[in-house]
Tab-separated table of C-alpha atoms in Angstrom:
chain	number	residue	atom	x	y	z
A	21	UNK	CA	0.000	0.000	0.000
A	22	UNK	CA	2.997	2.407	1.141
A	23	UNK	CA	4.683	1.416	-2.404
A	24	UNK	CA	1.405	2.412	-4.302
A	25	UNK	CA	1.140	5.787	-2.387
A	26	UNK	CA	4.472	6.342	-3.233
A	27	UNK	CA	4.130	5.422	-7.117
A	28	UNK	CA	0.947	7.356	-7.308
A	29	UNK	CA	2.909	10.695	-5.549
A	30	UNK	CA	5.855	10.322	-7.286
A	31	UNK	CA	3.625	10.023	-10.791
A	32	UNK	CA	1.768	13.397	-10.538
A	33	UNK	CA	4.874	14.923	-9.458
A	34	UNK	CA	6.778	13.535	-12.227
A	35	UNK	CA	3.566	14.325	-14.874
A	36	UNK	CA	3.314	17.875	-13.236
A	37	UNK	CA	7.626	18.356	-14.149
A	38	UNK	CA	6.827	17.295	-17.990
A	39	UNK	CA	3.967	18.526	-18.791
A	40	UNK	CA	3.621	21.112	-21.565
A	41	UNK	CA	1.927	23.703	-19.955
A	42	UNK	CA	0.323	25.147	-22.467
A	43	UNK	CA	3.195	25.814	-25.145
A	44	UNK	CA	3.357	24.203	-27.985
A	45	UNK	CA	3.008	24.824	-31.757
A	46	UNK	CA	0.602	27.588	-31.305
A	47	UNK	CA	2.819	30.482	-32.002
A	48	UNK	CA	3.913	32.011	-28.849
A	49	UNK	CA	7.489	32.864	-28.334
A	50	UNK	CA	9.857	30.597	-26.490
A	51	UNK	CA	12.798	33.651	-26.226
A	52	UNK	CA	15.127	30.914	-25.414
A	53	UNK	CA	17.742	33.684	-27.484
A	54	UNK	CA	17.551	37.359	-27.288
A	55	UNK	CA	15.545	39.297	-29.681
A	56	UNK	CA	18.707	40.396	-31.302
A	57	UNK	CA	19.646	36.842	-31.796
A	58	UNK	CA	16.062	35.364	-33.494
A	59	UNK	CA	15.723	38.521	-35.669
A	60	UNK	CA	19.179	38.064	-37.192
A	61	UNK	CA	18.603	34.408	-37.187
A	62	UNK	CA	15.416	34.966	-39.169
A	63	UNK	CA	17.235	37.694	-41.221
A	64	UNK	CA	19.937	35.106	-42.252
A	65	UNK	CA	17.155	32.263	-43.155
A	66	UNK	CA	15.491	34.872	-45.098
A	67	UNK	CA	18.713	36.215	-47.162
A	68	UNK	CA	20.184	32.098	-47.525
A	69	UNK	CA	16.213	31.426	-49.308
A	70	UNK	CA	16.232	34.101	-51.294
A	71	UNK	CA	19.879	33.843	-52.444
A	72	UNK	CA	18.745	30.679	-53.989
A	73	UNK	CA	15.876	31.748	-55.655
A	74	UNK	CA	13.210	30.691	-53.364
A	75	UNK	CA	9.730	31.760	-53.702
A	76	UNK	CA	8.154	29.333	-51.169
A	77	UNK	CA	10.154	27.162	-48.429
A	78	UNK	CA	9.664	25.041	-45.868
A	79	UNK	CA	11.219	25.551	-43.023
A	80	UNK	CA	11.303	23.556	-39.621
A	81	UNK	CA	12.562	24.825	-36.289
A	82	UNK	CA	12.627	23.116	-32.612
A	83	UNK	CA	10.817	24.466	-29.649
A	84	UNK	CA	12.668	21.697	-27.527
A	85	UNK	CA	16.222	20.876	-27.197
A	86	UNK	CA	17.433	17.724	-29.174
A	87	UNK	CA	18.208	14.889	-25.855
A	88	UNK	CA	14.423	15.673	-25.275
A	89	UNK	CA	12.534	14.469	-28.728
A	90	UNK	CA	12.096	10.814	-29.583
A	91	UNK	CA	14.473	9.475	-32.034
A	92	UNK	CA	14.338	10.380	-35.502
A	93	UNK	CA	12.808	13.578	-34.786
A	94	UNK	CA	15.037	16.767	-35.158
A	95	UNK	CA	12.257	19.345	-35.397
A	96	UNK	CA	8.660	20.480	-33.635
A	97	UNK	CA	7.266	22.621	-36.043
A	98	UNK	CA	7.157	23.631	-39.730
A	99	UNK	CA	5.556	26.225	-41.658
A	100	UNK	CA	5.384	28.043	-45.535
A	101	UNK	CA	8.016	30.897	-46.097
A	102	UNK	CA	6.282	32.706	-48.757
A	103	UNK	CA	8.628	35.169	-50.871
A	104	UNK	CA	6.473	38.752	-51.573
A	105	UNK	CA	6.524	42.311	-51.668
A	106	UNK	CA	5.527	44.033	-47.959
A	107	UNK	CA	3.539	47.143	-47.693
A	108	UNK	CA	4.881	48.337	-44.021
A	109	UNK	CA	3.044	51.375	-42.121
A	110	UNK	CA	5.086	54.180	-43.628
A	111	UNK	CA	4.312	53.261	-46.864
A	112	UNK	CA	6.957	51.410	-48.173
A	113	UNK	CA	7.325	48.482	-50.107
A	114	UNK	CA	9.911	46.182	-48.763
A	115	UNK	CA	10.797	42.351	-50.163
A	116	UNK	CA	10.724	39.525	-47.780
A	117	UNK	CA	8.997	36.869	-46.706
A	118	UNK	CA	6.036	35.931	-44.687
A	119	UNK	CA	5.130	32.467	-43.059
A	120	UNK	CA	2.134	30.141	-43.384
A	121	UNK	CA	1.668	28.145	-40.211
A	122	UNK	CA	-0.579	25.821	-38.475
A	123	UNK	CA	-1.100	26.653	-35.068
A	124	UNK	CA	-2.690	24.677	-32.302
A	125	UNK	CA	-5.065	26.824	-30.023
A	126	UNK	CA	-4.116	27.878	-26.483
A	127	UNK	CA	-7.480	26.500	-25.162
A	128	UNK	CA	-8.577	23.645	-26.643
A	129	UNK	CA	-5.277	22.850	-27.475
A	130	UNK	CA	-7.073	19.669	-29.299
A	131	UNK	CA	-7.992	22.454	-32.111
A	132	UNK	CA	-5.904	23.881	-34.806
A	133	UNK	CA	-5.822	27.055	-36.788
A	134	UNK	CA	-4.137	28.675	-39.740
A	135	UNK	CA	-1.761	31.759	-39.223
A	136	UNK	CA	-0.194	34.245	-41.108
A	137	UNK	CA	3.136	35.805	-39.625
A	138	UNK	CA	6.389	36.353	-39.858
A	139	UNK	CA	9.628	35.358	-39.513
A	140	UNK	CA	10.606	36.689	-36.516
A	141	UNK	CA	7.504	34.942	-34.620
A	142	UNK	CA	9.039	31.848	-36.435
A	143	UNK	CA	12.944	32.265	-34.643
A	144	UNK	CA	11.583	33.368	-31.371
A	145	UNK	CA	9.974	29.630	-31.142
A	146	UNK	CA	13.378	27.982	-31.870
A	147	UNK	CA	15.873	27.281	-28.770
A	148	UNK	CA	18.529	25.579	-30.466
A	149	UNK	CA	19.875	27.923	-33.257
A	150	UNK	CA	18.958	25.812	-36.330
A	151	UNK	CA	16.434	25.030	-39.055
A	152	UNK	CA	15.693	22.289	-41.466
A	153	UNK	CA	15.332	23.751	-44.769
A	154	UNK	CA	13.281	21.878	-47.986
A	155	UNK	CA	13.161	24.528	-50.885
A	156	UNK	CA	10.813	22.630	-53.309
A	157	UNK	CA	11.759	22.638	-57.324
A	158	UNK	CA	10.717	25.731	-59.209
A	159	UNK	CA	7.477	23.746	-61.128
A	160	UNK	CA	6.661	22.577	-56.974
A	161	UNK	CA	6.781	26.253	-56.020
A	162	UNK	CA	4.354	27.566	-57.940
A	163	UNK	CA	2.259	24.590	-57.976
A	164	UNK	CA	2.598	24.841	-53.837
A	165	UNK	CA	1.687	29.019	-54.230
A	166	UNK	CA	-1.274	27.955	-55.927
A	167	UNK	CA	-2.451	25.754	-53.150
A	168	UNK	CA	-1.906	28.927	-50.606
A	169	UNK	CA	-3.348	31.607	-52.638
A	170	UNK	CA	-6.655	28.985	-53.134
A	171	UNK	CA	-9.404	27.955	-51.370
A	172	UNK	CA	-7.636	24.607	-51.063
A	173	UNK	CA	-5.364	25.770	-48.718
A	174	UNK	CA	-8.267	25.915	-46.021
A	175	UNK	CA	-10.182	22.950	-47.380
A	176	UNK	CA	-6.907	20.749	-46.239
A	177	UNK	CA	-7.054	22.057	-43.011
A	178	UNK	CA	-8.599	19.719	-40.015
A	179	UNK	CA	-8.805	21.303	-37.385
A	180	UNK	CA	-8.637	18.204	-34.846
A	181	UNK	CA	-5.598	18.508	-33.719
A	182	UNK	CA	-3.303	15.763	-31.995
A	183	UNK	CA	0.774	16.231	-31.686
A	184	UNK	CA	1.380	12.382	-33.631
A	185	UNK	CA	-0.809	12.012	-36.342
A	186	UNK	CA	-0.795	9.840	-38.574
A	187	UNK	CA	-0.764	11.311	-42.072
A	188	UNK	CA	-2.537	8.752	-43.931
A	189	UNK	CA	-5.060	8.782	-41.420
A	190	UNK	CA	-8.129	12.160	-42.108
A	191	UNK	CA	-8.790	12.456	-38.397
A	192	UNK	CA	-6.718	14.529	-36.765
A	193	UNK	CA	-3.310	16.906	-38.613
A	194	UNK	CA	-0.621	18.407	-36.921
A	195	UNK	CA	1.913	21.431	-38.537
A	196	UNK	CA	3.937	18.780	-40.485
A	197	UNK	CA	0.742	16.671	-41.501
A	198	UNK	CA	-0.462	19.957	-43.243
A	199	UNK	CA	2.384	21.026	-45.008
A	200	UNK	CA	2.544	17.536	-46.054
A	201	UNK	CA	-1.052	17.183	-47.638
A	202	UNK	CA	-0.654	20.694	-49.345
A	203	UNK	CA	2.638	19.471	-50.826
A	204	UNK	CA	0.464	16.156	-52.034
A	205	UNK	CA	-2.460	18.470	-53.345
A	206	UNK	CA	0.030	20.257	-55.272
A	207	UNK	CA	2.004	17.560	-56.592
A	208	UNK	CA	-1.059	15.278	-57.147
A	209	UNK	CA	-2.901	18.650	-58.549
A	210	UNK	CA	-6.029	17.489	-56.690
A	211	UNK	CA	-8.125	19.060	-53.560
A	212	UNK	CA	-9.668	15.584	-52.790
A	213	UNK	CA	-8.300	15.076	-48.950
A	214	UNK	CA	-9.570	11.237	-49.190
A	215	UNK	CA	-7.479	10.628	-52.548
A	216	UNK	CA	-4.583	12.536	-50.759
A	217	UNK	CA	-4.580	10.192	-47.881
A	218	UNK	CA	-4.704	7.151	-50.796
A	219	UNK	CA	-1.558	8.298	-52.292
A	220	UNK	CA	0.389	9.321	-49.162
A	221	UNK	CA	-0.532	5.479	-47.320
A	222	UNK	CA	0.660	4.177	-50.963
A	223	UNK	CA	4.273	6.503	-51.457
A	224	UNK	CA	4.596	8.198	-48.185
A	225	UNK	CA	7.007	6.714	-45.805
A	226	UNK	CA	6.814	8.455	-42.454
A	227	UNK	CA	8.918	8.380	-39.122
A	228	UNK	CA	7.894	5.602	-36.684
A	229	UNK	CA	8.028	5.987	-32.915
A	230	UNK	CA	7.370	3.149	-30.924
A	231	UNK	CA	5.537	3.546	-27.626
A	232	UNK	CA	4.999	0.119	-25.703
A	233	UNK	CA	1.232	-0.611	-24.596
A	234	UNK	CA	1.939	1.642	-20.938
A	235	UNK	CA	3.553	4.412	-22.756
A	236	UNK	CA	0.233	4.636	-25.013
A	237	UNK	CA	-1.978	4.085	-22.016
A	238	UNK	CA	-0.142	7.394	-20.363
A	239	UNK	CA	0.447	9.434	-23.326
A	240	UNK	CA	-3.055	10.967	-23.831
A	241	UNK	CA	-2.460	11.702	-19.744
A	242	UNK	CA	0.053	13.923	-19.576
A	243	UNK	CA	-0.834	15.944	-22.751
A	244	UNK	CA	-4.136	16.003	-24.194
A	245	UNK	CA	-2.567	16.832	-27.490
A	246	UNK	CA	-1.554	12.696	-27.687
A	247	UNK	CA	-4.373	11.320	-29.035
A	248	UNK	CA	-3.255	8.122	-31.031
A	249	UNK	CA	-6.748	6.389	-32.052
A	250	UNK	CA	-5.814	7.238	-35.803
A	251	UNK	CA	-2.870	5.168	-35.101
A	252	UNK	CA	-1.773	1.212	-35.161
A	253	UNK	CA	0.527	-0.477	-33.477
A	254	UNK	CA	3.560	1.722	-34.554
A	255	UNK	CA	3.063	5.104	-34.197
A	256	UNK	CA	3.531	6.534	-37.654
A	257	UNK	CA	3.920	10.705	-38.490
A	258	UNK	CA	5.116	13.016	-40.708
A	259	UNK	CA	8.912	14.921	-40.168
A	260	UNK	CA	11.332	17.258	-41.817
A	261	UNK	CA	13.128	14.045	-42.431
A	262	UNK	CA	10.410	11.689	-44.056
A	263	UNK	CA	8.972	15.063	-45.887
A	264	UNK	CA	12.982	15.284	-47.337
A	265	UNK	CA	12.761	11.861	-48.494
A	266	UNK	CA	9.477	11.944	-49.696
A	267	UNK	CA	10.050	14.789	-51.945
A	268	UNK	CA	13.477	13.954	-52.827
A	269	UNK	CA	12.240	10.474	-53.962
A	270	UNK	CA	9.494	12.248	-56.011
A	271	UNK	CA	11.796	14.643	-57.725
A	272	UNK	CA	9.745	17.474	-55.710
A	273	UNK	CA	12.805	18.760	-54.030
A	274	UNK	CA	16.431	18.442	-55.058
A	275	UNK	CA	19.369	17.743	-53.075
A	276	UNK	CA	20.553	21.020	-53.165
A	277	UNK	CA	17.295	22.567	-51.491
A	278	UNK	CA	17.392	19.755	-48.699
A	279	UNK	CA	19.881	21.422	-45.999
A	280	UNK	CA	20.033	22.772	-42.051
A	281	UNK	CA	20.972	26.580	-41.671
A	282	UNK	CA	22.752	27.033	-38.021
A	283	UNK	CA	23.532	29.882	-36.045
A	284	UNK	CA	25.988	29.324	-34.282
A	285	UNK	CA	28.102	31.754	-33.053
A	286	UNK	CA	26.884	33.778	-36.002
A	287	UNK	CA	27.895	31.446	-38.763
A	288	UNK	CA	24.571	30.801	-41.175
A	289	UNK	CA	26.613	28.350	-43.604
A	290	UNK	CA	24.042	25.720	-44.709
A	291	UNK	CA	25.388	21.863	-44.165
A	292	UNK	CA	23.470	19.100	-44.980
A	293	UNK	CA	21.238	17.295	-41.951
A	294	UNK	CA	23.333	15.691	-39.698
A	295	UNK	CA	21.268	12.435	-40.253
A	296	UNK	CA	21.804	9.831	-43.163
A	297	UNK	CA	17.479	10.044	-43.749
A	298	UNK	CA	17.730	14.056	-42.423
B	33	UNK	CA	-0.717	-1.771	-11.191
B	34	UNK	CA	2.452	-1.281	-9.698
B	35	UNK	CA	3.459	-2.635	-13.130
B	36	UNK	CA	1.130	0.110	-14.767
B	37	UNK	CA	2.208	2.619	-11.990
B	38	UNK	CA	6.103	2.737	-12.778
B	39	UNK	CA	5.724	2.312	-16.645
B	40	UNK	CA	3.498	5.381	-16.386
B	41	UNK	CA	6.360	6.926	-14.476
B	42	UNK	CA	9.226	5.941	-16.464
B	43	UNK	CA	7.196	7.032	-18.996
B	44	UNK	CA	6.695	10.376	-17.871
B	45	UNK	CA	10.560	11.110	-17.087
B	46	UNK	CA	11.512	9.872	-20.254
B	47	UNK	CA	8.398	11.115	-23.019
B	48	UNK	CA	6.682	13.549	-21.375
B	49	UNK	CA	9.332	16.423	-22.134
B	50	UNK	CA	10.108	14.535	-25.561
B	51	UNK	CA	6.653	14.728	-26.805
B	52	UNK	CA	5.696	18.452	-24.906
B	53	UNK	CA	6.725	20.007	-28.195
B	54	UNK	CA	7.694	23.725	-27.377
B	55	UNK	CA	7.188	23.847	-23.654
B	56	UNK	CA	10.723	24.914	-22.490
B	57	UNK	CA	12.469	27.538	-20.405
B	58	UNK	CA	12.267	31.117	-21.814
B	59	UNK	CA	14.712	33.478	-21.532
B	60	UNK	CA	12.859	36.824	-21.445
B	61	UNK	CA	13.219	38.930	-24.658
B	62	UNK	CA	16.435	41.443	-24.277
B	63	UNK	CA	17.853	43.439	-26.695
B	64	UNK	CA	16.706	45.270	-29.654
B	65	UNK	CA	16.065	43.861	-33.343
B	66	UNK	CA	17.790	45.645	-36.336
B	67	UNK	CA	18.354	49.067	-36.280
B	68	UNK	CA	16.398	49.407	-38.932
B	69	UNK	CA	13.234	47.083	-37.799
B	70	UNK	CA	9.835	47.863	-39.028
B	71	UNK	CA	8.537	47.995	-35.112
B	72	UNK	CA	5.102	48.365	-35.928
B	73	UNK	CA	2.082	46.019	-34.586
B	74	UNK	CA	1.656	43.425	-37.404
B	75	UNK	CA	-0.475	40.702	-35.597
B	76	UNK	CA	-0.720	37.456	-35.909
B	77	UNK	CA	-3.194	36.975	-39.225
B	78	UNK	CA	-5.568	34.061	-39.949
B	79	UNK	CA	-3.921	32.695	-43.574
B	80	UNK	CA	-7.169	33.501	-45.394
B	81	UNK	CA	-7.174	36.968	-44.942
B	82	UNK	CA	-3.345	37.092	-45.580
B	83	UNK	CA	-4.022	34.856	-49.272
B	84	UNK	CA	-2.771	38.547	-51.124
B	85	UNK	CA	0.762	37.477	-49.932
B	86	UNK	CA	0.511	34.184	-51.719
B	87	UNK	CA	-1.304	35.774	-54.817
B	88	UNK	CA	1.356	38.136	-55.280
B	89	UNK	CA	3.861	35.204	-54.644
B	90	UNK	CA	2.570	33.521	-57.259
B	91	UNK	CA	2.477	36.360	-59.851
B	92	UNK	CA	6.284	36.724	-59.095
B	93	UNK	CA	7.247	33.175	-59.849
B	94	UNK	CA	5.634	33.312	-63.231
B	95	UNK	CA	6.993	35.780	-64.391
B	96	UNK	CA	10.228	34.502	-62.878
B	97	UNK	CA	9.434	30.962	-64.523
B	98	UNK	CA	8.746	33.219	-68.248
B	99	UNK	CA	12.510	34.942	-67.915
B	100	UNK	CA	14.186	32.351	-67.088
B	101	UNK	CA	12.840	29.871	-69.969
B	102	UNK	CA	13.473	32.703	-72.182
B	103	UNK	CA	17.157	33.252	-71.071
B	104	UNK	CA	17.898	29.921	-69.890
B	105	UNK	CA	18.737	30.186	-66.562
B	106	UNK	CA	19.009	29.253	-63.409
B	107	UNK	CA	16.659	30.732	-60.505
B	108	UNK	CA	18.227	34.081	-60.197
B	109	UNK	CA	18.122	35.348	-56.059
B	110	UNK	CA	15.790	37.680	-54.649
B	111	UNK	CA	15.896	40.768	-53.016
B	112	UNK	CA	15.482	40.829	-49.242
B	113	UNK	CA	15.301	43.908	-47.564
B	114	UNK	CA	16.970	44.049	-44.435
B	115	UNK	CA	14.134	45.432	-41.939
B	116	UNK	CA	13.143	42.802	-39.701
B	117	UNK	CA	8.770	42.917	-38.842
B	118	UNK	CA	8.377	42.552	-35.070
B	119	UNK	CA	5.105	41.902	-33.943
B	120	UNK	CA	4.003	42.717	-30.207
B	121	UNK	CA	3.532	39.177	-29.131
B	122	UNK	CA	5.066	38.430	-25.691
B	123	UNK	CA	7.120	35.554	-24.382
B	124	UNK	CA	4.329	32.917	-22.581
B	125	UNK	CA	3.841	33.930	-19.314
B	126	UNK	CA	4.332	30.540	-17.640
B	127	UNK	CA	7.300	29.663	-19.523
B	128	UNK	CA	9.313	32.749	-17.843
């Protein structure tokens, strides 16, 4: 009895320590650098895009160190970098870019939305001074820009949001999930979501994380942003890395567009991912 | 359920931070952006009211796509202007 107390205490204490709060990838700043830092880190992602040409980009950043995300996972969020001309407040017309995002809500954090912001908002949600980079082929981009600038864009939204889903599954999306499905209504030139999640459980290979029946059982617990009923017995989701691989395989990105900027001690040289699969 | 009891535990220690995506220490926001930062109020937009950005975007890249069939190159860069757009979102309260 003594032991179960003791379980039991030690449990909510431990579930209280890792529990999200209420951050996540719903937009709010993290300021793990100073403001200094993000804006010239989002400066330098910015220039390194469009020095190659980039109209639209997708770019990942983590809101959680490294030693703390399951394996295979480098990133917690992704979102659109959109190249176009700025009207600012004094009238001006300034180049640059803005970002397309999919938020989760603050409360219910169960239910997504799309954003519009900016690249600043983007860095100030990273704490470890890098970002995954997939610049799709020129034909992609456009293709990709037509999906934003369309109706479609908000058709492929579901707003049922859950932090692992499965993207061959319709039921719930996360940020990576959506950029994936846009890229698959623009390659596949279609706004059908069922035929989308055809395709992507035929050629999409995504990241597995395996949970053991306990670890499932506690998961939707300690964050209600876990919920794996669109899942089997492997948890299965969508990545910067299986999004590289997918598009690479497909000829949607090249190698050359598939890279991590870091910013480090001020250095913004692109290297490929550290990763053999990114 | 002891059995349950320290799986859920381990469980925690181990996957809760993993999986909290975003939920870490904050540092609060010091310093000042670029000199030359646009330091106006652009909020946080829903994307359908912000599809203009896109539209233009897209008018861009066509013509880009025309020039460059017509003189065979390469995608050319782009001109980024150097002002950096600072919205007034703060750093989340309980993360400070």
């Amino acid at each position: 009895m003594r032991f179960a107390f003791l379980c039991v205490v030690s449990l909510v204490l431990a579930l209280t320590s890792a529990a999200p709060g209420h951050a996540g990838s719903n937009g709010r700043p993290v300021d793990q650098f100073t403001l200094q830092e993000s804006a010239e880190f989002s400066k330098a992602i910015e220039r390194e895009l469009a020095a190659r040409g980039a109209y639209v980009a997708m770019v990942f950043r983590t809101g959680r160190p490294r030693e703390d995300l399951p394996e295979g996972i480098r990133y917690t969020h992704g979102a659109f970098w959109v190249y176009t001309p700025i009207e600012t407040r004094d009238g001006r017309t300034i180049y640059g870019y803005v970002v397309f995002n999919l938020y989760h809500e603050l409360d219910p954090v169960t239910v997504s939305g799309l954003y519009q912001d900016w690249p600043l908002d983007f860095t100030r949600g990273d704490v470890i001074g890098q970002a995954g980079v997939i610049i799709p082929v020129p034909e992609m981009q456009r293709r990709i820009l037509d999906v934003i600038a369309s109706d479609t864009f908000d058709h492929l939204h579901q707003s049922e949001y859950a932090l692992l889903s499965n993207p061959a599954d319709l039921r719930y999306q996360n940020c990576t999930e959506f950029m994936l499905d846009v890229v698959s209504a623009a390659a596949w030139e279609t706004s059908d979501r069922d035929q989308i999640k055809v395709n992507l459980d035929a050629y999409f290979n995504p990241s597995r994380i395996e949970l053991n029946f306990f670890e499932r059982l506690a998961a939707p617990w300690i964050d209600p942003r876990i919920r794996l009923d669109d899942q089997g017995p492997i948890i299965e989701t969508a990545t910067y890395g299986s999004m590289a691989d997918f598009m690479l395989a497909f000829g949607l990105a090249s190698q050359d567009g598939i890279f991590e900027l870091n910013a480090e001690h001020g250095l913004y040289a692109p290297t490929a991912p550290a990763t053999s699969s990114y | 359920m002891r059995l349950v009891l320290v799986s859920a535990f381990t469980f925690a220690l181990y996957a809760g931070p993993a999986l909290a995506q975003d939920a870490n220490q904050a540092a609060p926001a010091t310093g000042t952006a670029n000199a030359d930062t646009a330091n106006v109020d652009y909020a946080r937009t829903p994307s359908r009211d912000a599809r203009h950005f896109a539209r233009n975007a897209q008018r861009m890249a066509r013509e880009q796509a025309v020039q460059t069939e017509e003189a065979a190159t390469s995608q050319a860069p782009l001109p980024v202007d150097e002002t950096v757009i600072v919205t007034d979102e703060t750093s989340d309260p309980d993360q400070s």
